[in-house]
Amino acid sequence: MAAAFAVGIYMALITSPADFKQGESVRIMYIHVPSAWMALLTYTIIAVASGVSIIWRHPLADLAAKSAAPVGLAFTGLALITGSLWGKPMWGDWWVWDARLTSVLVLFFLYLGYIAIWQAIEDQNQASRAAAILALVGFVNVPIIKFSVEWWSTLHQPASVIRLDGPTIDGSMLVPLLVMVLAFKAYFITVLLWRMKAELVARKLQVLRLKKAQGA
Amino acid sequence: MSKGSLNPMRRRKRQRIIVVLTAMGLLGIAVGLILVALQENIVFFIAPSEIAERQIESGQRFRLGGLVEAGSLEQQPNDPTIHFRITDLEASVPVQYRGLLPDLFREGEGVVAEGRLTAEGIFEADSILAKHDENYMPKEVIESLKKSGRWQPQEERPKDEDS
Amino acid sequence: MVEFFNMDGYGVFIWPSYVIVFVVLIGLGIQSRKWLANLEKAVQDLQPEGDAESEGPQIGEP
């Protein structure tokens, strides 16, 4: 993970070229786009895990969804902040209420709501059910975010990489972007596993404490 | 033994799958309908050719979006007001604006202006946003293409770029 | 060097972007590690079988 980040940052800040329109400001894209993609991917993972949790009642699915949420929240926040820092010089404003930006802001609040449900409901089974339903309902927002730039006129530009007719981004910029995406994915998996392990240990601790209280 | 007698656990799971999938499907349809109904409010800007169709009157505030028409950018000496036209290749509207311009603002590039139409049909903008497109290219590549005369801007963008 | 940090005038936008991203990502990583370590330590403190009730009063309903 650290190696991928090191290579990615080196390429993004030093070896990659300036863009013909955006100039040097294109370098923000190398962290903005991975953040935004990971925000969507993480939410999709949470939604799938929530479906598994509702249907098969698999405790590990719950754990994965719960553990992924703070990481997804961080990615979404970073996508919004880095986008804003690019938007000011390029668009001329920090923020606009177009369909893309607004739907990503909604995603941010979905993450917040999801985390809040886990915090607010004490009974873990009830919390898991409520959180999973929110995650599934909120999933409609994911295709809206992805296609917002095609369905409506937005200030945000259309997709450059994932499109039917192939990327419209030059290879010299696509490669550093993909390296950064890889680094972000590795980061996500690493932190997700730490947090899932912590959740497992937390449950074990609860059982131990209960046993002890009963034994005393 | 017969197919009707799935064990109750499996039946409940099957039921839950059906409930989740139908609920998601219905929700998707509902949201889709809402979005179609709200279409006109979700768009961030209106193209020049849509002005008549949407019956926008003079004095009404809206965002006008399109390309900065090539060769239309004008500024009188000693006058901070700039003049240009916004086009969607079907219709074009004259715009005047006084203020700071974003770095991506160029002839032939996307732009979104916010303001109102005067009775004479001039769009008086009080804010200008530049719109980036989906193309990413190294500066050097474009410059060498230009030098060799092989640079072909997309769409109908004419050659003369600003400096 | 100065030119590199200036980034053609966009340095004021580029550097904060990178700093925020890495501060947040590293911060979340450290928080996750610490949380895990604390929990593991708490389990270890409870685990040893000779557990006399020397630990602090255990609050919480049975």
Tab-separated table of C-alpha atoms in Angstrom:
chain	number	residue	atom	x	y	z
A	1	MET	CA	0.000	0.000	0.000
A	2	ALA	CA	2.711	2.473	1.018
A	3	ALA	CA	4.646	1.600	-2.141
A	4	ALA	CA	1.614	2.190	-4.349
A	5	PHE	CA	1.050	5.546	-2.680
A	6	ALA	CA	4.714	6.501	-3.042
A	7	VAL	CA	4.768	5.656	-6.749
A	8	GLY	CA	1.346	7.238	-7.292
A	9	ILE	CA	2.238	10.509	-5.603
A	10	TYR	CA	5.578	10.671	-7.380
A	11	MET	CA	3.869	10.264	-10.737
A	12	ALA	CA	0.977	12.578	-9.870
A	13	LEU	CA	3.088	15.455	-8.615
A	14	ILE	CA	6.333	15.142	-10.568
A	15	THR	CA	6.411	12.998	-13.680
A	16	SER	CA	2.894	13.515	-15.053
A	17	PRO	CA	2.381	16.377	-17.498
A	18	ALA	CA	0.342	19.549	-17.068
A	19	ASP	CA	-3.003	19.490	-18.847
A	20	PHE	CA	-3.518	21.599	-21.984
A	21	LYS	CA	-6.461	23.434	-20.465
A	22	GLN	CA	-6.237	23.013	-16.722
A	23	GLY	CA	-2.465	23.377	-16.493
A	24	GLU	CA	-0.952	22.170	-13.230
A	25	SER	CA	-4.310	22.104	-11.442
A	26	VAL	CA	-4.975	18.746	-13.102
A	27	ARG	CA	-2.827	17.210	-10.335
A	28	ILE	CA	-5.762	17.492	-7.938
A	29	MET	CA	-7.590	15.000	-10.166
A	30	TYR	CA	-5.185	12.209	-9.089
A	31	ILE	CA	-6.579	12.293	-5.569
A	32	HIS	CA	-10.070	13.605	-6.300
A	33	VAL	CA	-11.094	10.853	-8.710
A	34	PRO	CA	-9.851	7.910	-6.564
A	35	SER	CA	-11.623	9.414	-3.538
A	36	ALA	CA	-14.861	9.755	-5.480
A	37	TRP	CA	-14.661	6.271	-6.985
A	38	MET	CA	-13.904	4.729	-3.607
A	39	ALA	CA	-16.794	6.645	-2.062
A	40	LEU	CA	-19.128	4.941	-4.542
A	41	LEU	CA	-17.437	1.540	-4.346
A	42	THR	CA	-17.530	1.553	-0.548
A	43	TYR	CA	-21.209	2.435	-0.543
A	44	THR	CA	-21.911	-0.354	-3.017
A	45	ILE	CA	-20.055	-2.804	-0.781
A	46	ILE	CA	-22.090	-1.619	2.219
A	47	ALA	CA	-25.339	-2.051	0.271
A	48	VAL	CA	-24.433	-5.558	-0.869
A	49	ALA	CA	-23.334	-6.560	2.627
A	50	SER	CA	-26.577	-5.093	3.987
A	51	GLY	CA	-28.597	-7.213	1.574
A	52	VAL	CA	-26.687	-10.303	2.664
A	53	SER	CA	-27.256	-9.339	6.286
A	54	ILE	CA	-31.019	-8.914	5.827
A	55	ILE	CA	-31.533	-12.073	3.806
A	56	TRP	CA	-29.066	-14.543	5.241
A	57	ARG	CA	-28.517	-12.878	8.634
A	58	HIS	CA	-24.799	-13.401	8.306
A	59	PRO	CA	-23.057	-11.601	11.181
A	60	LEU	CA	-19.870	-11.064	9.211
A	61	ALA	CA	-21.799	-9.105	6.547
A	62	ASP	CA	-23.030	-6.725	9.241
A	63	LEU	CA	-19.559	-6.309	10.536
A	64	ALA	CA	-18.141	-5.564	7.108
A	65	ALA	CA	-20.819	-2.989	6.353
A	66	LYS	CA	-20.441	-1.286	9.720
A	67	SER	CA	-16.645	-1.229	9.438
A	68	ALA	CA	-16.618	0.149	5.904
A	69	ALA	CA	-18.869	3.123	6.655
A	70	PRO	CA	-16.339	5.478	8.322
A	71	VAL	CA	-13.852	4.801	5.524
A	72	GLY	CA	-16.511	5.589	2.925
A	73	LEU	CA	-17.437	8.747	4.789
A	74	ALA	CA	-13.800	9.835	4.685
A	75	PHE	CA	-13.532	9.152	0.930
A	76	THR	CA	-16.725	11.118	0.246
A	77	GLY	CA	-15.602	14.069	2.338
A	78	LEU	CA	-12.236	14.089	0.583
A	79	ALA	CA	-13.851	13.932	-2.857
A	80	LEU	CA	-15.964	16.966	-1.941
A	81	ILE	CA	-13.064	18.960	-0.491
A	82	THR	CA	-10.571	18.230	-3.270
A	83	GLY	CA	-13.264	18.917	-5.867
A	84	SER	CA	-13.942	22.236	-4.243
A	85	LEU	CA	-10.247	23.134	-4.273
A	86	TRP	CA	-10.166	22.391	-7.996
A	87	GLY	CA	-13.475	24.080	-8.737
A	88	LYS	CA	-12.460	27.447	-7.338
A	89	PRO	CA	-9.697	28.194	-9.869
A	90	MET	CA	-11.177	26.240	-12.793
A	91	TRP	CA	-14.923	26.805	-12.601
A	92	GLY	CA	-14.753	30.015	-10.642
A	93	ASP	CA	-16.593	28.777	-7.566
A	94	TRP	CA	-16.006	26.481	-4.590
A	95	TRP	CA	-19.431	24.937	-4.816
A	96	VAL	CA	-22.410	24.801	-7.162
A	97	TRP	CA	-25.711	23.006	-6.680
A	98	ASP	CA	-25.607	20.915	-9.814
A	99	ALA	CA	-26.871	17.335	-9.935
A	100	ARG	CA	-23.433	15.721	-9.488
A	101	LEU	CA	-22.267	17.768	-6.530
A	102	THR	CA	-25.646	17.650	-4.823
A	103	SER	CA	-25.999	13.878	-5.182
A	104	VAL	CA	-22.504	13.357	-3.755
A	105	LEU	CA	-23.412	15.590	-0.828
A	106	VAL	CA	-26.463	13.363	-0.323
A	107	LEU	CA	-24.087	10.370	-0.284
A	108	PHE	CA	-22.096	12.074	2.458
A	109	PHE	CA	-25.232	12.450	4.578
A	110	LEU	CA	-26.255	8.848	3.859
A	111	TYR	CA	-22.936	7.721	5.318
A	112	LEU	CA	-23.475	9.979	8.325
A	113	GLY	CA	-26.997	8.637	8.836
A	114	TYR	CA	-25.812	5.059	8.501
A	115	ILE	CA	-23.123	5.565	11.133
A	116	ALA	CA	-25.564	7.444	13.369
A	117	ILE	CA	-28.037	4.520	13.333
A	118	TRP	CA	-25.374	2.131	14.579
A	119	GLN	CA	-24.498	4.616	17.304
A	120	ALA	CA	-28.038	5.456	18.312
A	121	ILE	CA	-29.707	2.048	18.557
A	122	GLU	CA	-28.384	0.068	21.467
A	123	ASP	CA	-29.717	-3.339	20.535
A	124	GLN	CA	-27.231	-4.506	17.917
A	125	ASN	CA	-29.729	-6.686	16.061
A	126	GLN	CA	-32.175	-3.831	15.686
A	127	ALA	CA	-29.375	-1.456	14.757
A	128	SER	CA	-28.144	-3.826	12.097
A	129	ARG	CA	-31.608	-4.161	10.599
A	130	ALA	CA	-32.294	-0.410	10.545
A	131	ALA	CA	-28.844	0.416	9.187
A	132	ALA	CA	-29.148	-2.211	6.457
A	133	ILE	CA	-32.507	-0.830	5.336
A	134	LEU	CA	-31.080	2.696	5.149
A	135	ALA	CA	-28.092	1.395	3.183
A	136	LEU	CA	-30.337	-0.383	0.673
A	137	VAL	CA	-32.732	2.543	0.275
A	138	GLY	CA	-29.807	4.920	-0.140
A	139	PHE	CA	-28.328	2.750	-2.853
A	140	VAL	CA	-30.607	4.396	-5.452
A	141	ASN	CA	-28.311	7.385	-5.080
A	142	VAL	CA	-25.314	5.494	-6.495
A	143	PRO	CA	-26.543	5.232	-10.112
A	144	ILE	CA	-27.864	8.778	-9.794
A	145	ILE	CA	-24.359	10.003	-8.940
A	146	LYS	CA	-22.753	8.007	-11.739
A	147	PHE	CA	-25.179	9.087	-14.461
A	148	SER	CA	-26.065	12.574	-13.184
A	149	VAL	CA	-23.566	14.077	-15.625
A	150	GLU	CA	-25.313	12.396	-18.544
A	151	TRP	CA	-28.950	12.697	-17.552
A	152	TRP	CA	-28.946	16.394	-16.712
A	153	SER	CA	-26.970	19.447	-17.658
A	154	THR	CA	-24.404	19.809	-14.894
A	155	LEU	CA	-21.367	21.975	-14.381
A	156	HIS	CA	-19.364	18.875	-13.543
A	157	GLN	CA	-17.772	17.308	-16.614
A	158	PRO	CA	-18.871	13.892	-17.926
A	159	ALA	CA	-16.905	10.708	-17.262
A	160	SER	CA	-13.404	10.510	-18.759
A	161	VAL	CA	-12.362	6.965	-17.904
A	162	ILE	CA	-15.367	4.661	-17.527
A	163	ARG	CA	-17.259	5.328	-20.749
A	164	LEU	CA	-18.471	3.221	-23.635
A	165	ASP	CA	-16.175	4.740	-26.261
A	166	GLY	CA	-13.007	4.394	-24.193
A	167	PRO	CA	-11.140	6.861	-21.988
A	168	THR	CA	-10.774	10.459	-23.140
A	169	ILE	CA	-7.764	10.930	-20.947
A	170	ASP	CA	-4.259	10.620	-22.299
A	171	GLY	CA	-2.221	7.590	-21.216
A	172	SER	CA	0.384	9.770	-19.524
A	173	MET	CA	-2.346	10.905	-17.119
A	174	LEU	CA	-4.374	7.702	-16.987
A	175	VAL	CA	-1.483	5.601	-15.680
A	176	PRO	CA	-0.776	7.761	-12.611
A	177	LEU	CA	-4.524	7.892	-11.958
A	178	LEU	CA	-4.822	4.106	-12.025
A	179	VAL	CA	-1.808	3.718	-9.742
A	180	MET	CA	-3.469	6.070	-7.265
A	181	VAL	CA	-6.732	4.141	-7.544
A	182	LEU	CA	-4.832	0.967	-6.739
A	183	ALA	CA	-3.240	2.639	-3.707
A	184	PHE	CA	-6.648	3.823	-2.480
A	185	LYS	CA	-8.073	0.320	-2.885
A	186	ALA	CA	-5.189	-1.216	-0.946
A	187	TYR	CA	-5.711	1.385	1.770
A	188	PHE	CA	-9.408	0.577	1.920
A	189	ILE	CA	-8.843	-3.160	2.276
A	190	THR	CA	-6.182	-2.669	4.943
A	191	VAL	CA	-8.237	-0.309	7.085
A	192	LEU	CA	-11.412	-2.324	6.559
A	193	LEU	CA	-9.681	-5.460	7.885
A	194	TRP	CA	-8.350	-3.577	10.917
A	195	ARG	CA	-11.784	-2.229	11.714
A	196	MET	CA	-13.504	-5.579	11.192
A	197	LYS	CA	-11.002	-7.231	13.484
A	198	ALA	CA	-11.626	-4.529	16.064
A	199	GLU	CA	-15.382	-5.124	15.841
A	200	LEU	CA	-14.816	-8.838	16.379
A	201	VAL	CA	-12.592	-8.207	19.381
A	202	ALA	CA	-15.182	-5.759	20.730
A	203	ARG	CA	-17.838	-8.473	20.613
A	204	LYS	CA	-15.518	-10.920	22.310
A	205	LEU	CA	-14.833	-8.360	24.990
A	206	GLN	CA	-18.544	-7.886	25.550
A	207	VAL	CA	-19.041	-11.615	26.012
A	208	LEU	CA	-16.107	-11.804	28.406
A	209	ARG	CA	-17.428	-8.915	30.458
A	210	LEU	CA	-20.868	-10.454	30.611
A	211	LYS	CA	-19.434	-13.777	31.727
A	212	LYS	CA	-17.387	-12.084	34.362
A	213	ALA	CA	-20.321	-10.066	35.655
A	214	GLN	CA	-22.439	-13.204	35.866
A	215	GLY	CA	-19.658	-15.232	37.458
A	216	ALA	CA	-19.036	-12.656	40.161
B	1	MET	CA	-40.235	-34.606	0.235
B	2	SER	CA	-42.390	-32.775	-2.301
B	3	LYS	CA	-41.189	-29.427	-3.673
B	4	GLY	CA	-43.777	-27.586	-1.641
B	5	SER	CA	-42.135	-28.562	1.593
B	6	LEU	CA	-38.984	-26.529	1.599
B	7	ASN	CA	-37.826	-26.376	5.125
B	8	PRO	CA	-39.142	-23.271	6.886
B	9	MET	CA	-35.683	-21.681	7.225
B	10	ARG	CA	-35.078	-21.785	3.517
B	11	ARG	CA	-38.563	-20.590	2.757
B	12	ARG	CA	-38.105	-17.576	4.988
B	13	LYS	CA	-34.827	-16.755	3.308
B	14	ARG	CA	-36.460	-16.999	-0.079
B	15	GLN	CA	-39.228	-14.716	1.083
B	16	ARG	CA	-36.721	-12.208	2.340
B	17	ILE	CA	-34.889	-12.217	-0.995
B	18	ILE	CA	-38.157	-11.532	-2.792
B	19	VAL	CA	-39.124	-8.769	-0.364
B	20	VAL	CA	-35.748	-7.057	-0.649
B	21	LEU	CA	-35.655	-7.271	-4.437
B	22	THR	CA	-39.224	-6.051	-4.962
B	23	ALA	CA	-38.748	-3.263	-2.450
B	24	MET	CA	-35.574	-2.154	-4.232
B	25	GLY	CA	-37.307	-2.378	-7.602
B	26	LEU	CA	-40.316	-0.338	-6.497
B	27	LEU	CA	-38.088	2.219	-4.832
B	28	GLY	CA	-36.030	2.503	-7.998
B	29	ILE	CA	-39.155	3.077	-10.097
B	30	ALA	CA	-40.518	5.640	-7.631
B	31	VAL	CA	-37.266	7.584	-7.551
B	32	GLY	CA	-37.008	7.362	-11.332
B	33	LEU	CA	-40.482	8.870	-11.716
B	34	ILE	CA	-39.694	11.655	-9.276
B	35	LEU	CA	-36.504	12.480	-11.149
B	36	VAL	CA	-38.293	12.554	-14.492
B	37	ALA	CA	-40.931	14.843	-12.987
B	38	LEU	CA	-38.269	17.129	-11.571
B	39	GLN	CA	-36.166	17.077	-14.725
B	40	GLU	CA	-36.613	20.790	-15.380
B	41	ASN	CA	-35.438	21.727	-11.916
B	42	ILE	CA	-32.459	19.410	-11.843
B	43	VAL	CA	-30.781	20.855	-14.910
B	44	PHE	CA	-28.071	23.293	-13.939
B	45	PHE	CA	-28.355	25.524	-16.985
B	46	ILE	CA	-30.476	26.229	-20.032
B	47	ALA	CA	-29.078	26.196	-23.557
B	48	PRO	CA	-29.657	29.190	-25.865
B	49	SER	CA	-31.987	27.172	-28.104
B	50	GLU	CA	-34.152	26.248	-25.113
B	51	ILE	CA	-34.932	29.815	-24.097
B	52	ALA	CA	-37.962	30.163	-26.365
B	53	GLU	CA	-39.216	26.671	-25.607
B	54	ARG	CA	-39.100	27.331	-21.882
B	55	GLN	CA	-40.803	30.701	-22.277
B	56	ILE	CA	-38.248	32.602	-20.303
B	57	GLU	CA	-39.132	36.259	-20.116
B	58	SER	CA	-36.816	39.203	-19.815
B	59	GLY	CA	-35.909	39.981	-16.231
B	60	GLN	CA	-36.272	36.383	-15.158
B	61	ARG	CA	-33.174	34.992	-13.487
B	62	PHE	CA	-31.641	31.799	-14.887
B	63	ARG	CA	-28.385	30.130	-15.873
B	64	LEU	CA	-27.438	30.134	-19.506
B	65	GLY	CA	-24.965	27.481	-20.614
B	66	GLY	CA	-23.152	26.599	-23.796
B	67	LEU	CA	-19.902	27.362	-25.577
B	68	VAL	CA	-18.244	30.744	-25.728
B	69	GLU	CA	-18.672	31.431	-29.422
B	70	ALA	CA	-15.291	31.595	-31.099
B	71	GLY	CA	-14.318	35.093	-32.153
B	72	SER	CA	-17.123	36.714	-30.207
B	73	LEU	CA	-15.129	37.860	-27.197
B	74	GLU	CA	-14.806	41.661	-27.117
B	75	GLN	CA	-13.717	44.247	-24.640
B	76	GLN	CA	-13.482	47.998	-25.222
B	77	PRO	CA	-10.401	49.747	-23.866
B	78	ASN	CA	-11.119	51.457	-20.534
B	79	ASP	CA	-14.320	49.486	-20.148
B	80	PRO	CA	-14.283	46.541	-17.739
B	81	THR	CA	-17.387	45.057	-19.332
B	82	ILE	CA	-16.720	42.104	-21.588
B	83	HIS	CA	-19.002	41.017	-24.391
B	84	PHE	CA	-19.296	37.575	-25.942
B	85	ARG	CA	-21.905	35.176	-27.244
B	86	ILE	CA	-23.000	31.862	-25.762
B	87	THR	CA	-23.935	29.298	-28.364
B	88	ASP	CA	-25.195	25.711	-28.427
B	89	LEU	CA	-24.550	25.569	-32.189
B	90	GLU	CA	-28.265	26.061	-32.836
B	91	ALA	CA	-28.899	29.449	-31.303
B	92	SER	CA	-26.649	32.032	-29.722
B	93	VAL	CA	-27.237	34.780	-27.202
B	94	PRO	CA	-25.144	37.930	-26.659
B	95	VAL	CA	-23.824	38.203	-23.117
B	96	GLN	CA	-22.286	41.041	-21.186
B	97	TYR	CA	-20.418	40.665	-17.938
B	98	ARG	CA	-18.243	42.681	-15.637
B	99	GLY	CA	-16.027	40.910	-13.135
B	100	LEU	CA	-13.524	38.154	-12.600
B	101	LEU	CA	-13.334	35.273	-15.034
B	102	PRO	CA	-12.421	31.681	-14.098
B	103	ASP	CA	-9.191	30.252	-15.506
B	104	LEU	CA	-10.942	27.869	-17.861
B	105	PHE	CA	-12.945	30.637	-19.502
B	106	ARG	CA	-11.891	30.646	-23.163
B	107	GLU	CA	-13.389	31.007	-26.588
B	108	GLY	CA	-14.732	27.695	-27.789
B	109	GLU	CA	-14.974	26.313	-24.238
B	110	GLY	CA	-17.980	25.540	-22.096
B	111	VAL	CA	-19.418	28.301	-19.940
B	112	VAL	CA	-22.369	28.843	-17.621
B	113	ALA	CA	-23.523	32.414	-17.001
B	114	GLU	CA	-26.055	33.442	-14.380
B	115	GLY	CA	-28.174	36.544	-14.848
B	116	ARG	CA	-31.176	37.858	-16.756
B	117	LEU	CA	-32.191	38.751	-20.265
B	118	THR	CA	-32.836	42.402	-20.976
B	119	ALA	CA	-35.761	43.513	-23.102
B	120	GLU	CA	-33.305	43.842	-25.999
B	121	GLY	CA	-32.377	40.178	-25.704
B	122	ILE	CA	-28.933	40.714	-24.177
B	123	PHE	CA	-28.034	38.411	-21.317
B	124	GLU	CA	-26.675	40.443	-18.412
B	125	ALA	CA	-24.560	38.032	-16.402
B	126	ASP	CA	-23.527	38.675	-12.821
B	127	SER	CA	-21.530	35.485	-12.445
B	128	ILE	CA	-19.596	33.363	-14.893
B	129	LEU	CA	-18.595	29.753	-14.378
B	130	ALA	CA	-16.385	27.844	-16.779
B	131	LYS	CA	-17.260	24.263	-17.637
B	132	HIS	CA	-14.532	21.732	-18.171
B	133	ASP	CA	-14.985	18.898	-20.634
B	134	GLU	CA	-13.955	15.257	-20.357
B	135	ASN	CA	-10.703	15.586	-22.318
B	136	TYR	CA	-7.334	15.349	-20.604
B	137	MET	CA	-4.211	15.902	-22.715
B	138	PRO	CA	-0.649	16.885	-21.872
B	139	LYS	CA	0.174	20.469	-22.714
B	140	GLU	CA	3.314	19.517	-24.649
B	141	VAL	CA	1.455	17.096	-26.900
B	142	ILE	CA	-1.052	19.758	-27.901
B	143	GLU	CA	1.693	22.308	-28.461
B	144	SER	CA	3.690	20.013	-30.712
B	145	LEU	CA	0.545	19.052	-32.598
B	146	LYS	CA	-0.220	22.715	-33.101
B	147	LYS	CA	3.296	23.369	-34.317
B	148	SER	CA	3.066	20.636	-36.906
B	149	GLY	CA	-0.370	21.861	-37.884
B	150	ARG	CA	-2.059	18.609	-37.035
B	151	TRP	CA	-4.080	19.904	-34.095
B	152	GLN	CA	-7.728	19.479	-34.805
B	153	PRO	CA	-9.944	20.901	-32.147
B	154	GLN	CA	-13.104	18.959	-31.591
B	155	GLU	CA	-16.569	20.114	-32.518
B	156	GLU	CA	-16.590	23.208	-34.620
B	157	ARG	CA	-14.011	25.035	-32.567
B	158	PRO	CA	-12.101	27.305	-34.944
B	159	LYS	CA	-8.343	27.549	-34.788
B	160	ASP	CA	-7.613	30.907	-33.165
B	161	GLU	CA	-7.107	30.287	-29.488
B	162	ASP	CA	-6.409	33.092	-27.104
B	163	SER	CA	-2.890	33.306	-25.805
C	1	MET	CA	12.145	24.433	-6.203
C	2	VAL	CA	10.051	27.533	-5.614
C	3	GLU	CA	8.629	26.993	-9.049
C	4	PHE	CA	7.726	23.427	-8.155
C	5	PHE	CA	5.841	24.453	-5.037
C	6	ASN	CA	4.150	27.312	-6.813
C	7	MET	CA	2.783	24.937	-9.470
C	8	ASP	CA	2.089	27.736	-11.884
C	9	GLY	CA	-0.001	29.527	-9.289
C	10	TYR	CA	-2.152	26.476	-8.511
C	11	GLY	CA	0.032	25.404	-5.586
C	12	VAL	CA	-2.367	27.113	-3.168
C	13	PHE	CA	-5.049	24.684	-4.303
C	14	ILE	CA	-2.967	21.588	-5.008
C	15	TRP	CA	-0.956	21.390	-1.783
C	16	PRO	CA	-3.912	21.766	0.597
C	17	SER	CA	-5.713	19.038	-1.378
C	18	TYR	CA	-2.868	16.577	-0.918
C	19	VAL	CA	-2.308	17.539	2.716
C	20	ILE	CA	-5.988	17.119	3.620
C	21	VAL	CA	-6.267	13.784	1.838
C	22	PHE	CA	-3.236	12.297	3.548
C	23	VAL	CA	-3.960	13.763	6.971
C	24	VAL	CA	-7.476	12.280	6.865
C	25	LEU	CA	-6.402	8.893	5.492
C	26	ILE	CA	-3.465	8.513	7.880
C	27	GLY	CA	-5.583	9.772	10.772
C	28	LEU	CA	-8.316	7.221	10.102
C	29	GLY	CA	-5.685	4.474	9.809
C	30	ILE	CA	-4.094	5.420	13.138
C	31	GLN	CA	-7.481	5.657	14.848
C	32	SER	CA	-8.415	2.192	13.580
C	33	ARG	CA	-5.129	0.688	14.784
C	34	LYS	CA	-5.406	2.332	18.200
C	35	TRP	CA	-8.983	1.201	18.626
C	36	LEU	CA	-8.000	-2.381	17.789
C	37	ALA	CA	-4.976	-2.268	20.118
C	38	ASN	CA	-7.047	-0.906	23.009
C	39	LEU	CA	-9.672	-3.597	22.594
C	40	GLU	CA	-7.058	-6.333	22.393
C	41	LYS	CA	-5.464	-5.028	25.556
C	42	ALA	CA	-8.814	-4.971	27.339
C	43	VAL	CA	-9.436	-8.582	26.330
C	44	GLN	CA	-6.002	-9.567	27.553
C	45	ASP	CA	-6.666	-7.901	30.902
C	46	LEU	CA	-9.851	-9.930	31.299
C	47	GLN	CA	-8.529	-13.150	29.873
C	48	PRO	CA	-6.105	-14.543	32.539
C	49	GLU	CA	-8.055	-17.288	34.240
C	50	GLY	CA	-6.959	-16.490	37.749
C	51	ASP	CA	-9.245	-13.515	37.631
C	52	ALA	CA	-9.810	-12.377	41.105
C	53	GLU	CA	-12.141	-9.450	41.261
C	54	SER	CA	-9.154	-7.163	41.761
C	55	GLU	CA	-10.182	-5.084	38.769
C	56	GLY	CA	-12.323	-2.038	39.194
C	57	PRO	CA	-15.990	-2.511	39.892
C	58	GLN	CA	-17.646	-3.868	36.805
C	59	ILE	CA	-20.501	-1.599	35.974
C	60	GLY	CA	-23.208	-2.818	33.683
C	61	GLU	CA	-26.263	-4.885	34.239
C	62	PRO	CA	-25.982	-8.668	34.272
